[in-house]
Amino acid sequence: MVVAVFAAAVIGYAVTQANRAEANRITSADQIQGVQTFDYAVGQQHVTTPVDYEQSPPVGGPHDPNWADCTGTVYDVDIGHENAVHALEHGGVWIAYDPAALSPDEVGVLSDLVDGHAGLLLSPYAGLDSPISLQSWNHQLTVDSVRDPRIEQYIDFFTFNPDTTPEPGASCENPAFVADPPTAEVPSPSSAGSNASATTSPSTAGASTSGSATP
């Protein structure tokens, strides 16, 4: 009798926890407070020159044909922004942080969150308006603390989300990029892995975008 009562209590607790988790599940971007939404069209141009992005960090637009590896990759340099935008096109979530605003321990928290988790990449980005900025294609969230629960909400909702990803199913793997990542100051040459031709003309992104803060 005692065993039966205990088993029923365990099952009841599990059901309650599952229902609570389902109730807290994010099902739309506007459920994450502070998310900004933009309007970059799919099929953006491939370029091999620096792009003057309207947002910083960028959330879409023309980009390098060589995408940044986003297989749960932790970078210790400010990687090429044009490469990172290409990773966003593949469904990745790019977490950028201001190295002057976070302690080594705080960077470690973000590294643990990203390392080895498919679809994620982390890199320093000097001069951010906030300590941490999360990007996916057409979306951005800035936060002040590595403990902000919206970080995981954003990751869970946007990583490889087929409704917000221009190229669902595209690869995040690019080991050659990991081995020698170009920095933001030095644009990368185009490399194998692109299925579109590149242009070498200068490019400006942002003219056709619109941004609005989600309540």
PDB file of C-alpha atoms in Angstrom:
ATOM      1  CA  MET A   1       0.000   0.000   0.000  1.00  0.00           C
ATOM      2  CA  VAL A   2       2.795   2.419   0.935  1.00  0.00           C
ATOM      3  CA  VAL A   3       4.649   1.559  -2.270  1.00  0.00           C
ATOM      4  CA  ALA A   4       1.537   2.201  -4.352  1.00  0.00           C
ATOM      5  CA  VAL A   5       0.935   5.567  -2.710  1.00  0.00           C
ATOM      6  CA  PHE A   6       4.575   6.546  -3.218  1.00  0.00           C
ATOM      7  CA  ALA A   7       4.467   5.494  -6.884  1.00  0.00           C
ATOM      8  CA  ALA A   8       1.296   7.499  -7.433  1.00  0.00           C
ATOM      9  CA  ALA A   9       2.914  10.544  -5.846  1.00  0.00           C
ATOM     10  CA  VAL A  10       5.996  10.213  -8.070  1.00  0.00           C
ATOM     11  CA  ILE A  11       3.866   9.887 -11.188  1.00  0.00           C
ATOM     12  CA  GLY A  12       1.738  12.844 -10.142  1.00  0.00           C
ATOM     13  CA  TYR A  13       4.823  14.976  -9.567  1.00  0.00           C
ATOM     14  CA  ALA A  14       6.258  14.003 -12.959  1.00  0.00           C
ATOM     15  CA  VAL A  15       3.018  14.889 -14.734  1.00  0.00           C
ATOM     16  CA  THR A  16       2.862  18.233 -12.926  1.00  0.00           C
ATOM     17  CA  GLN A  17       6.440  19.058 -13.896  1.00  0.00           C
ATOM     18  CA  ALA A  18       5.817  18.066 -17.511  1.00  0.00           C
ATOM     19  CA  ASN A  19       2.688  20.228 -17.675  1.00  0.00           C
ATOM     20  CA  ARG A  20       4.574  23.141 -16.137  1.00  0.00           C
ATOM     21  CA  ALA A  21       7.411  22.779 -18.633  1.00  0.00           C
ATOM     22  CA  GLU A  22       4.937  22.708 -21.520  1.00  0.00           C
ATOM     23  CA  ALA A  23       3.179  25.796 -20.183  1.00  0.00           C
ATOM     24  CA  ASN A  24       6.517  27.649 -20.046  1.00  0.00           C
ATOM     25  CA  ARG A  25       7.621  26.569 -23.525  1.00  0.00           C
ATOM     26  CA  ILE A  26       8.288  29.443 -25.914  1.00  0.00           C
ATOM     27  CA  THR A  27       6.176  29.130 -29.055  1.00  0.00           C
ATOM     28  CA  SER A  28       6.696  32.549 -30.654  1.00  0.00           C
ATOM     29  CA  ALA A  29       9.384  35.229 -30.694  1.00  0.00           C
ATOM     30  CA  ASP A  30       7.161  37.806 -29.017  1.00  0.00           C
ATOM     31  CA  GLN A  31       7.050  35.666 -25.884  1.00  0.00           C
ATOM     32  CA  ILE A  32      10.706  36.515 -25.255  1.00  0.00           C
ATOM     33  CA  GLN A  33      10.775  39.990 -23.805  1.00  0.00           C
ATOM     34  CA  GLY A  34      13.046  42.431 -25.617  1.00  0.00           C
ATOM     35  CA  VAL A  35      13.546  40.530 -28.873  1.00  0.00           C
ATOM     36  CA  GLN A  36      13.957  42.825 -31.861  1.00  0.00           C
ATOM     37  CA  THR A  37      12.691  41.715 -35.258  1.00  0.00           C
ATOM     38  CA  PHE A  38      14.013  42.789 -38.664  1.00  0.00           C
ATOM     39  CA  ASP A  39      13.120  42.071 -42.265  1.00  0.00           C
ATOM     40  CA  TYR A  40      16.023  40.761 -44.334  1.00  0.00           C
ATOM     41  CA  ALA A  41      14.832  38.768 -47.329  1.00  0.00           C
ATOM     42  CA  VAL A  42      16.103  35.280 -48.078  1.00  0.00           C
ATOM     43  CA  GLY A  43      18.587  34.752 -50.889  1.00  0.00           C
ATOM     44  CA  GLN A  44      21.050  37.426 -49.835  1.00  0.00           C
ATOM     45  CA  GLN A  45      24.119  38.149 -51.930  1.00  0.00           C
ATOM     46  CA  HIS A  46      27.483  36.482 -51.322  1.00  0.00           C
ATOM     47  CA  VAL A  47      30.335  38.974 -51.075  1.00  0.00           C
ATOM     48  CA  THR A  48      34.055  38.820 -50.380  1.00  0.00           C
ATOM     49  CA  THR A  49      34.410  42.410 -49.201  1.00  0.00           C
ATOM     50  CA  PRO A  50      33.439  43.945 -45.841  1.00  0.00           C
ATOM     51  CA  VAL A  51      29.756  44.734 -45.391  1.00  0.00           C
ATOM     52  CA  ASP A  52      28.540  47.917 -43.726  1.00  0.00           C
ATOM     53  CA  TYR A  53      25.790  46.371 -41.608  1.00  0.00           C
ATOM     54  CA  GLU A  54      23.062  48.516 -40.102  1.00  0.00           C
ATOM     55  CA  GLN A  55      22.845  46.412 -36.930  1.00  0.00           C
ATOM     56  CA  SER A  56      25.810  45.680 -34.679  1.00  0.00           C
ATOM     57  CA  PRO A  57      26.154  42.751 -34.397  1.00  0.00           C
ATOM     58  CA  PRO A  58      24.435  42.091 -37.722  1.00  0.00           C
ATOM     59  CA  VAL A  59      21.348  39.900 -38.045  1.00  0.00           C
ATOM     60  CA  GLY A  60      21.103  39.421 -41.814  1.00  0.00           C
ATOM     61  CA  GLY A  61      22.066  40.762 -45.193  1.00  0.00           C
ATOM     62  CA  PRO A  62      24.887  40.082 -47.679  1.00  0.00           C
ATOM     63  CA  HIS A  63      27.531  37.759 -46.298  1.00  0.00           C
ATOM     64  CA  ASP A  64      30.717  35.872 -47.019  1.00  0.00           C
ATOM     65  CA  PRO A  65      30.268  32.551 -48.868  1.00  0.00           C
ATOM     66  CA  ASN A  66      32.392  30.900 -46.167  1.00  0.00           C
ATOM     67  CA  TRP A  67      30.164  30.384 -43.139  1.00  0.00           C
ATOM     68  CA  ALA A  68      31.399  30.385 -39.570  1.00  0.00           C
ATOM     69  CA  ASP A  69      31.316  26.938 -38.003  1.00  0.00           C
ATOM     70  CA  CYS A  70      28.300  26.775 -35.683  1.00  0.00           C
ATOM     71  CA  THR A  71      28.560  23.311 -34.192  1.00  0.00           C
ATOM     72  CA  GLY A  72      28.722  24.572 -30.622  1.00  0.00           C
ATOM     73  CA  THR A  73      31.896  26.496 -31.396  1.00  0.00           C
ATOM     74  CA  VAL A  74      33.600  28.816 -28.898  1.00  0.00           C
ATOM     75  CA  TYR A  75      35.884  31.373 -30.557  1.00  0.00           C
ATOM     76  CA  ASP A  76      38.417  33.519 -28.728  1.00  0.00           C
ATOM     77  CA  VAL A  77      38.599  36.126 -31.505  1.00  0.00           C
ATOM     78  CA  ASP A  78      36.098  38.543 -33.017  1.00  0.00           C
ATOM     79  CA  ILE A  79      35.309  36.412 -36.063  1.00  0.00           C
ATOM     80  CA  GLY A  80      34.407  37.856 -39.449  1.00  0.00           C
ATOM     81  CA  HIS A  81      30.928  39.314 -39.146  1.00  0.00           C
ATOM     82  CA  GLU A  82      30.153  38.391 -42.730  1.00  0.00           C
ATOM     83  CA  ASN A  83      30.979  34.769 -41.891  1.00  0.00           C
ATOM     84  CA  ALA A  84      28.805  34.837 -38.785  1.00  0.00           C
ATOM     85  CA  VAL A  85      25.834  36.165 -40.757  1.00  0.00           C
ATOM     86  CA  HIS A  86      26.159  33.202 -43.113  1.00  0.00           C
ATOM     87  CA  ALA A  87      25.937  30.911 -40.062  1.00  0.00           C
ATOM     88  CA  LEU A  88      22.701  32.675 -39.097  1.00  0.00           C
ATOM     89  CA  GLU A  89      21.345  31.906 -42.564  1.00  0.00           C
ATOM     90  CA  HIS A  90      21.962  28.224 -41.810  1.00  0.00           C
ATOM     91  CA  GLY A  91      19.909  28.419 -38.623  1.00  0.00           C
ATOM     92  CA  GLY A  92      22.653  29.174 -36.138  1.00  0.00           C
ATOM     93  CA  VAL A  93      22.427  31.371 -33.063  1.00  0.00           C
ATOM     94  CA  TRP A  94      25.425  33.641 -32.582  1.00  0.00           C
ATOM     95  CA  ILE A  95      26.153  34.834 -29.057  1.00  0.00           C
ATOM     96  CA  ALA A  96      28.473  37.829 -28.980  1.00  0.00           C
ATOM     97  CA  TYR A  97      29.851  39.355 -25.798  1.00  0.00           C
ATOM     98  CA  ASP A  98      31.852  42.436 -24.894  1.00  0.00           C
ATOM     99  CA  PRO A  99      35.112  41.118 -23.405  1.00  0.00           C
ATOM    100  CA  ALA A 100      35.533  44.350 -21.435  1.00  0.00           C
ATOM    101  CA  ALA A 101      32.151  43.907 -19.753  1.00  0.00           C
ATOM    102  CA  LEU A 102      32.366  40.261 -18.612  1.00  0.00           C
ATOM    103  CA  SER A 103      34.710  38.513 -16.196  1.00  0.00           C
ATOM    104  CA  PRO A 104      36.507  35.309 -17.223  1.00  0.00           C
ATOM    105  CA  ASP A 105      34.051  33.347 -15.070  1.00  0.00           C
ATOM    106  CA  GLU A 106      31.097  34.936 -16.848  1.00  0.00           C
ATOM    107  CA  VAL A 107      32.600  34.142 -20.234  1.00  0.00           C
ATOM    108  CA  GLY A 108      32.993  30.590 -18.930  1.00  0.00           C
ATOM    109  CA  VAL A 109      29.255  30.397 -18.245  1.00  0.00           C
ATOM    110  CA  LEU A 110      28.521  31.321 -21.851  1.00  0.00           C
ATOM    111  CA  SER A 111      31.175  28.912 -23.114  1.00  0.00           C
ATOM    112  CA  ASP A 112      29.609  26.047 -21.173  1.00  0.00           C
ATOM    113  CA  LEU A 113      26.237  26.943 -22.643  1.00  0.00           C
ATOM    114  CA  VAL A 114      27.560  26.886 -26.207  1.00  0.00           C
ATOM    115  CA  ASP A 115      30.373  24.328 -26.300  1.00  0.00           C
ATOM    116  CA  GLY A 116      29.391  21.241 -28.277  1.00  0.00           C
ATOM    117  CA  HIS A 117      25.760  22.269 -28.786  1.00  0.00           C
ATOM    118  CA  ALA A 118      24.794  22.135 -32.451  1.00  0.00           C
ATOM    119  CA  GLY A 119      23.703  25.395 -34.002  1.00  0.00           C
ATOM    120  CA  LEU A 120      25.535  27.687 -31.581  1.00  0.00           C
ATOM    121  CA  LEU A 121      28.617  29.875 -31.805  1.00  0.00           C
ATOM    122  CA  LEU A 122      30.184  32.276 -29.322  1.00  0.00           C
ATOM    123  CA  SER A 123      32.694  35.036 -29.922  1.00  0.00           C
ATOM    124  CA  PRO A 124      33.962  38.273 -28.364  1.00  0.00           C
ATOM    125  CA  TYR A 125      32.729  41.495 -29.961  1.00  0.00           C
ATOM    126  CA  ALA A 126      34.240  44.702 -28.652  1.00  0.00           C
ATOM    127  CA  GLY A 127      32.125  47.791 -28.203  1.00  0.00           C
ATOM    128  CA  LEU A 128      28.693  46.232 -27.800  1.00  0.00           C
ATOM    129  CA  ASP A 129      25.919  48.421 -26.417  1.00  0.00           C
ATOM    130  CA  SER A 130      25.225  45.695 -23.845  1.00  0.00           C
ATOM    131  CA  PRO A 131      27.432  42.978 -22.359  1.00  0.00           C
ATOM    132  CA  ILE A 132      25.774  40.182 -24.366  1.00  0.00           C
ATOM    133  CA  SER A 133      23.936  40.113 -27.687  1.00  0.00           C
ATOM    134  CA  LEU A 134      22.224  37.099 -29.254  1.00  0.00           C
ATOM    135  CA  GLN A 135      21.601  36.948 -33.002  1.00  0.00           C
ATOM    136  CA  SER A 136      19.643  34.711 -35.309  1.00  0.00           C
ATOM    137  CA  TRP A 137      18.434  35.566 -38.801  1.00  0.00           C
ATOM    138  CA  ASN A 138      16.208  38.677 -38.515  1.00  0.00           C
ATOM    139  CA  HIS A 139      16.184  38.600 -34.704  1.00  0.00           C
ATOM    140  CA  GLN A 140      18.297  39.997 -31.876  1.00  0.00           C
ATOM    141  CA  LEU A 141      18.223  40.088 -28.079  1.00  0.00           C
ATOM    142  CA  THR A 142      20.556  42.039 -25.805  1.00  0.00           C
ATOM    143  CA  VAL A 143      20.982  41.176 -22.123  1.00  0.00           C
ATOM    144  CA  ASP A 144      23.139  42.368 -19.247  1.00  0.00           C
ATOM    145  CA  SER A 145      23.735  39.120 -17.359  1.00  0.00           C
ATOM    146  CA  VAL A 146      24.920  35.619 -18.248  1.00  0.00           C
ATOM    147  CA  ARG A 147      22.243  34.373 -15.841  1.00  0.00           C
ATOM    148  CA  ASP A 148      19.382  36.006 -17.715  1.00  0.00           C
ATOM    149  CA  PRO A 149      16.843  33.207 -18.409  1.00  0.00           C
ATOM    150  CA  ARG A 150      16.021  34.732 -21.774  1.00  0.00           C
ATOM    151  CA  ILE A 151      19.364  33.511 -23.122  1.00  0.00           C
ATOM    152  CA  GLU A 152      18.263  29.883 -22.961  1.00  0.00           C
ATOM    153  CA  GLN A 153      14.762  30.796 -24.126  1.00  0.00           C
ATOM    154  CA  TYR A 154      16.236  32.461 -27.194  1.00  0.00           C
ATOM    155  CA  ILE A 155      18.549  29.535 -27.921  1.00  0.00           C
ATOM    156  CA  ASP A 156      15.788  26.960 -27.508  1.00  0.00           C
ATOM    157  CA  PHE A 157      13.383  28.818 -29.773  1.00  0.00           C
ATOM    158  CA  PHE A 158      15.590  30.108 -32.585  1.00  0.00           C
ATOM    159  CA  THR A 159      18.285  27.455 -33.099  1.00  0.00           C
ATOM    160  CA  PHE A 160      17.495  25.674 -36.380  1.00  0.00           C
ATOM    161  CA  ASN A 161      13.923  27.008 -36.247  1.00  0.00           C
ATOM    162  CA  PRO A 162      12.534  26.166 -39.710  1.00  0.00           C
ATOM    163  CA  ASP A 163      10.095  29.078 -39.527  1.00  0.00           C
ATOM    164  CA  THR A 164      12.857  31.692 -39.122  1.00  0.00           C
ATOM    165  CA  THR A 165      15.801  30.034 -40.897  1.00  0.00           C
ATOM    166  CA  PRO A 166      16.317  30.953 -44.580  1.00  0.00           C
ATOM    167  CA  GLU A 167      18.107  27.669 -45.334  1.00  0.00           C
ATOM    168  CA  PRO A 168      16.725  24.901 -43.102  1.00  0.00           C
ATOM    169  CA  GLY A 169      18.932  21.833 -43.132  1.00  0.00           C
ATOM    170  CA  ALA A 170      22.062  23.655 -44.290  1.00  0.00           C
ATOM    171  CA  SER A 171      25.256  22.499 -42.622  1.00  0.00           C
ATOM    172  CA  CYS A 172      26.816  24.244 -39.642  1.00  0.00           C
ATOM    173  CA  GLU A 173      30.060  22.298 -40.008  1.00  0.00           C
ATOM    174  CA  ASN A 174      33.105  24.110 -41.350  1.00  0.00           C
ATOM    175  CA  PRO A 175      36.265  22.667 -39.751  1.00  0.00           C
ATOM    176  CA  ALA A 176      38.551  24.737 -41.989  1.00  0.00           C
ATOM    177  CA  PHE A 177      36.996  27.882 -40.531  1.00  0.00           C
ATOM    178  CA  VAL A 178      37.568  26.656 -36.980  1.00  0.00           C
ATOM    179  CA  ALA A 179      41.198  25.881 -37.749  1.00  0.00           C
ATOM    180  CA  ASP A 180      41.900  29.417 -38.963  1.00  0.00           C
ATOM    181  CA  PRO A 181      38.984  31.792 -38.315  1.00  0.00           C
ATOM    182  CA  PRO A 182      39.231  35.143 -40.079  1.00  0.00           C
ATOM    183  CA  THR A 183      38.773  38.115 -37.776  1.00  0.00           C
ATOM    184  CA  ALA A 184      36.362  40.976 -38.236  1.00  0.00           C
ATOM    185  CA  GLU A 185      39.218  43.164 -39.445  1.00  0.00           C
ATOM    186  CA  VAL A 186      40.318  40.735 -42.155  1.00  0.00           C
ATOM    187  CA  PRO A 187      37.595  39.480 -44.534  1.00  0.00           C
ATOM    188  CA  SER A 188      37.948  35.831 -45.431  1.00  0.00           C
ATOM    189  CA  PRO A 189      38.472  34.540 -48.950  1.00  0.00           C
ATOM    190  CA  SER A 190      35.668  32.438 -50.361  1.00  0.00           C
ATOM    191  CA  SER A 191      36.172  28.748 -49.836  1.00  0.00           C
ATOM    192  CA  ALA A 192      34.727  25.387 -50.678  1.00  0.00           C
ATOM    193  CA  GLY A 193      31.332  24.742 -49.189  1.00  0.00           C
ATOM    194  CA  SER A 194      29.464  27.559 -50.903  1.00  0.00           C
ATOM    195  CA  ASN A 195      26.894  26.689 -53.524  1.00  0.00           C
ATOM    196  CA  ALA A 196      26.518  30.241 -54.825  1.00  0.00           C
ATOM    197  CA  SER A 197      28.824  32.543 -56.708  1.00  0.00           C
ATOM    198  CA  ALA A 198      30.421  35.446 -54.899  1.00  0.00           C
ATOM    199  CA  THR A 199      30.721  39.068 -55.861  1.00  0.00           C
ATOM    200  CA  THR A 200      33.621  41.319 -55.044  1.00  0.00           C
ATOM    201  CA  SER A 201      31.686  44.580 -55.164  1.00  0.00           C
ATOM    202  CA  PRO A 202      31.282  46.603 -51.952  1.00  0.00           C
ATOM    203  CA  SER A 203      27.991  46.014 -50.208  1.00  0.00           C
ATOM    204  CA  THR A 204      25.737  47.815 -47.772  1.00  0.00           C
ATOM    205  CA  ALA A 205      23.169  46.000 -45.671  1.00  0.00           C
ATOM    206  CA  GLY A 206      20.184  47.460 -43.920  1.00  0.00           C
ATOM    207  CA  ALA A 207      18.528  49.684 -46.525  1.00  0.00           C
ATOM    208  CA  SER A 208      15.530  47.372 -46.796  1.00  0.00           C
ATOM    209  CA  THR A 209      15.267  46.370 -43.153  1.00  0.00           C
ATOM    210  CA  SER A 210      12.947  47.488 -40.437  1.00  0.00           C
ATOM    211  CA  GLY A 211      13.395  46.839 -36.749  1.00  0.00           C
ATOM    212  CA  SER A 212      10.965  46.991 -33.889  1.00  0.00           C
ATOM    213  CA  ALA A 213      11.274  46.001 -30.279  1.00  0.00           C
ATOM    214  CA  THR A 214       8.982  43.231 -29.172  1.00  0.00           C
ATOM    215  CA  PRO A 215       7.178  44.104 -25.931  1.00  0.00           C
TER     216      PRO A 215
END
